[in-house]
Amino acid sequence: MNYWLFKTEPDECSIDDFANAPDTPIVWEGVRNYQARNFLRDDVAVGDEVFIYHSSCKDIGIAGIARVVRAAYPDPSQFNPCSIYFDPKSSPDNPRWVAVDLVYASKLVQLIRLDKLKSLANLTELPLVRKGNRLSVMPVTCAQWQTILALC
DNA sequence: GCCAACGTTGGC
DNA sequence: GCCAACGTTGGC
């Protein structure tokens, strides 16, 4: 089993959206970066656990945990002309982008702020805290996962 | 809203 | 395959 961190803008999809529908899988669509796509497509597996990270908002940081319930499949939004994620260069017989499904696992008692994460020597290798990082789907090592959980 | 950093595109 | 120009991300 692997651990991950997925970024999301809470205006778009927040941990509360998961918590409000704890039995409903949420389609993690709209990843449009090749490195992130490759992680989703090749390495994210059913049963993996995911930190849900809130970006571009007032309270930036890790807000909760979700679990993967469906591995990669073609991201439906890439074929939908009405979607902001529509990609005219992708085709159903050769899809460029993938989605996975997540369900709610837990909400952290309090959000772990980005500056807190940046302050920890154990996390300096986490892509999230590295300068200029823009990866929206990133692996978290077991040690990093434990370090972060211990902050709760 | 600014802007640094990074990713992508496309001409050559 | 290089690289300038452009677009996007995301913290501040």
Coordinates of C-alpha atoms (C1' of nucleotides) in Angstrom, one line a residue:
Chain A
M1 CA 0.0 0.0 0.0
N2 CA 1.2 3.5 -0.8
Y3 CA 0.6 7.0 0.6
W4 CA -0.1 10.1 -1.4
L5 CA -0.8 13.8 -1.1
F6 CA -3.4 15.3 -3.5
K7 CA -3.8 19.1 -3.8
T8 CA -7.2 20.7 -4.2
E9 CA -8.7 24.1 -4.1
P10 CA -11.3 23.9 -1.4
D11 CA -13.7 26.1 -3.4
E12 CA -13.6 23.2 -6.0
C13 CA -13.5 20.2 -3.7
S14 CA -12.7 20.3 0.0
I15 CA -12.5 17.8 2.8
D16 CA -15.9 18.8 3.9
D17 CA -17.3 17.7 0.5
F18 CA -15.9 14.3 1.4
A19 CA -17.2 14.4 4.9
N20 CA -20.7 15.5 3.8
A21 CA -21.0 12.4 1.6
P22 CA -18.9 9.7 3.4
D23 CA -20.3 6.8 1.4
T24 CA -20.1 8.5 -2.0
P25 CA -16.9 8.1 -4.1
I26 CA -15.6 11.4 -5.4
V27 CA -14.1 11.4 -8.9
W28 CA -10.6 12.9 -8.7
E29 CA -10.6 14.5 -12.2
G30 CA -8.9 17.4 -13.8
V31 CA -5.3 16.4 -13.3
R32 CA -3.5 18.0 -16.3
N33 CA 0.1 17.6 -15.5
Y34 CA 2.1 14.7 -16.9
Q35 CA 4.1 13.8 -13.9
A36 CA 1.0 13.8 -11.7
R37 CA -0.9 11.9 -14.3
N38 CA 1.8 9.2 -14.4
F39 CA 1.6 8.7 -10.6
L40 CA -2.2 8.4 -10.9
R41 CA -2.0 6.0 -13.8
D42 CA 0.8 3.8 -12.8
D43 CA 1.1 3.8 -9.0
V44 CA -2.1 4.9 -7.3
A45 CA -3.9 1.7 -6.2
V46 CA -7.1 0.7 -4.5
G47 CA -6.6 0.9 -0.7
D48 CA -4.0 3.6 -0.9
E49 CA -4.4 6.5 1.6
V50 CA -4.3 10.1 0.5
F51 CA -3.8 13.3 2.4
I52 CA -6.2 16.0 1.1
Y53 CA -4.3 19.3 0.9
H54 CA -6.1 22.6 0.6
S55 CA -4.2 25.1 -1.7
S56 CA -4.9 28.6 -2.9
C57 CA -7.1 29.5 0.0
K58 CA -7.1 31.1 3.4
D59 CA -6.2 28.0 5.4
I60 CA -3.5 26.3 3.5
G61 CA -2.5 22.8 4.6
I62 CA -3.5 19.2 5.1
A63 CA -7.1 18.9 6.0
G64 CA -7.9 15.2 6.0
I65 CA -7.5 11.7 4.7
A66 CA -9.2 9.8 1.9
R67 CA -8.9 6.3 0.5
V68 CA -8.6 5.2 -3.1
V69 CA -11.6 3.0 -4.1
R70 CA -11.0 2.9 -7.8
A71 CA -7.7 2.9 -9.7
A72 CA -7.0 4.9 -12.8
Y73 CA -9.5 5.1 -15.6
P74 CA -10.0 7.6 -18.4
D75 CA -10.9 11.0 -16.9
P76 CA -14.4 11.7 -18.3
S77 CA -14.0 15.5 -18.1
Q78 CA -11.4 15.5 -20.9
F79 CA -14.1 14.5 -23.4
N80 CA -16.7 17.0 -22.1
P81 CA -16.7 20.2 -24.1
C82 CA -18.6 21.9 -21.3
S83 CA -16.0 21.1 -18.7
I84 CA -13.2 23.4 -17.8
Y85 CA -11.0 20.3 -18.0
F86 CA -12.0 19.6 -21.6
D87 CA -9.0 18.6 -23.8
P88 CA -9.7 18.7 -27.5
K89 CA -6.5 16.9 -28.2
S90 CA -7.6 13.8 -26.3
S91 CA -9.7 11.1 -27.8
P92 CA -11.6 8.2 -26.3
D93 CA -9.5 5.6 -28.1
N94 CA -6.3 7.2 -26.8
P95 CA -7.2 9.1 -23.6
R96 CA -4.5 11.4 -22.4
W97 CA -5.7 11.9 -18.8
V98 CA -6.9 9.6 -16.0
A99 CA -9.1 9.9 -12.9
V100 CA -9.3 7.9 -9.7
D101 CA -12.1 7.6 -7.2
L102 CA -11.7 8.5 -3.5
V103 CA -13.9 8.1 -0.5
Y104 CA -13.8 10.0 2.8
A105 CA -11.6 8.5 5.5
S106 CA -11.2 11.2 8.2
K107 CA -11.0 14.9 8.8
L108 CA -8.0 16.0 10.9
V109 CA -9.0 17.5 14.2
Q110 CA -7.2 20.6 13.1
L111 CA -5.6 21.5 9.7
I112 CA -1.9 21.0 9.5
R113 CA -0.6 24.2 8.1
L114 CA 1.9 24.5 5.3
D115 CA 4.3 26.5 7.4
K116 CA 4.2 23.8 10.1
L117 CA 5.1 21.2 7.5
K118 CA 7.9 23.3 6.2
S119 CA 9.4 23.6 9.7
L120 CA 10.0 19.9 10.1
A121 CA 13.4 18.4 9.3
N122 CA 11.8 15.0 8.6
L123 CA 9.8 16.5 5.7
T124 CA 12.4 18.4 3.7
E125 CA 12.2 15.7 1.0
L126 CA 8.5 16.0 0.7
P127 CA 7.9 17.6 -2.8
L128 CA 5.2 19.8 -1.3
V129 CA 7.6 21.8 0.8
R130 CA 10.3 22.0 -1.9
K131 CA 10.9 25.4 -3.6
G132 CA 8.9 25.9 -6.7
N133 CA 7.0 22.7 -6.4
R134 CA 3.8 22.5 -8.4
L135 CA 3.0 18.8 -8.4
S136 CA -0.6 18.2 -7.5
V137 CA -0.3 14.4 -7.0
M138 CA 2.8 13.3 -5.1
P139 CA 4.0 10.3 -3.2
V140 CA 4.4 10.4 0.6
T141 CA 6.8 7.9 2.1
C142 CA 5.7 5.8 5.1
A143 CA 8.1 7.8 7.3
Q144 CA 6.7 11.1 6.1
W145 CA 3.1 9.8 6.6
Q146 CA 3.9 8.8 10.2
T147 CA 5.6 12.1 10.8
I148 CA 2.6 14.1 9.7
L149 CA 0.1 11.9 11.5
A150 CA 2.1 12.4 14.7
L151 CA 1.3 16.1 14.5
C152 CA -2.4 15.5 14.9
Chain B
dG1 C1' -3.4 40.9 -7.3
dC2 C1' 1.5 40.1 -7.6
dC3 C1' 5.0 37.4 -9.3
dA4 C1' 8.5 33.5 -8.9
dA5 C1' 9.0 29.2 -10.6
dC6 C1' 7.8 25.8 -13.4
dG7 C1' 5.5 23.3 -17.5
dT8 C1' 4.1 23.4 -22.3
dT9 C1' 4.0 24.9 -27.0
dG10 C1' 5.7 25.6 -31.4
dG11 C1' 8.9 27.7 -34.7
dC12 C1' 13.2 26.9 -36.4
Chain C
dG1 C1' 16.2 19.0 -30.2
dC2 C1' 16.7 23.8 -28.7
dC3 C1' 14.8 27.6 -26.6
dA4 C1' 11.9 31.8 -26.5
dA5 C1' 7.4 32.9 -25.5
dC6 C1' 3.5 32.0 -23.2
dG7 C1' 0.4 29.8 -19.7
dT8 C1' -0.4 28.1 -15.1
dT9 C1' 0.3 27.2 -10.2
dG10 C1' 0.1 28.6 -5.8
dG11 C1' 2.1 31.1 -1.8
dC12 C1' 2.3 35.6 -0.2

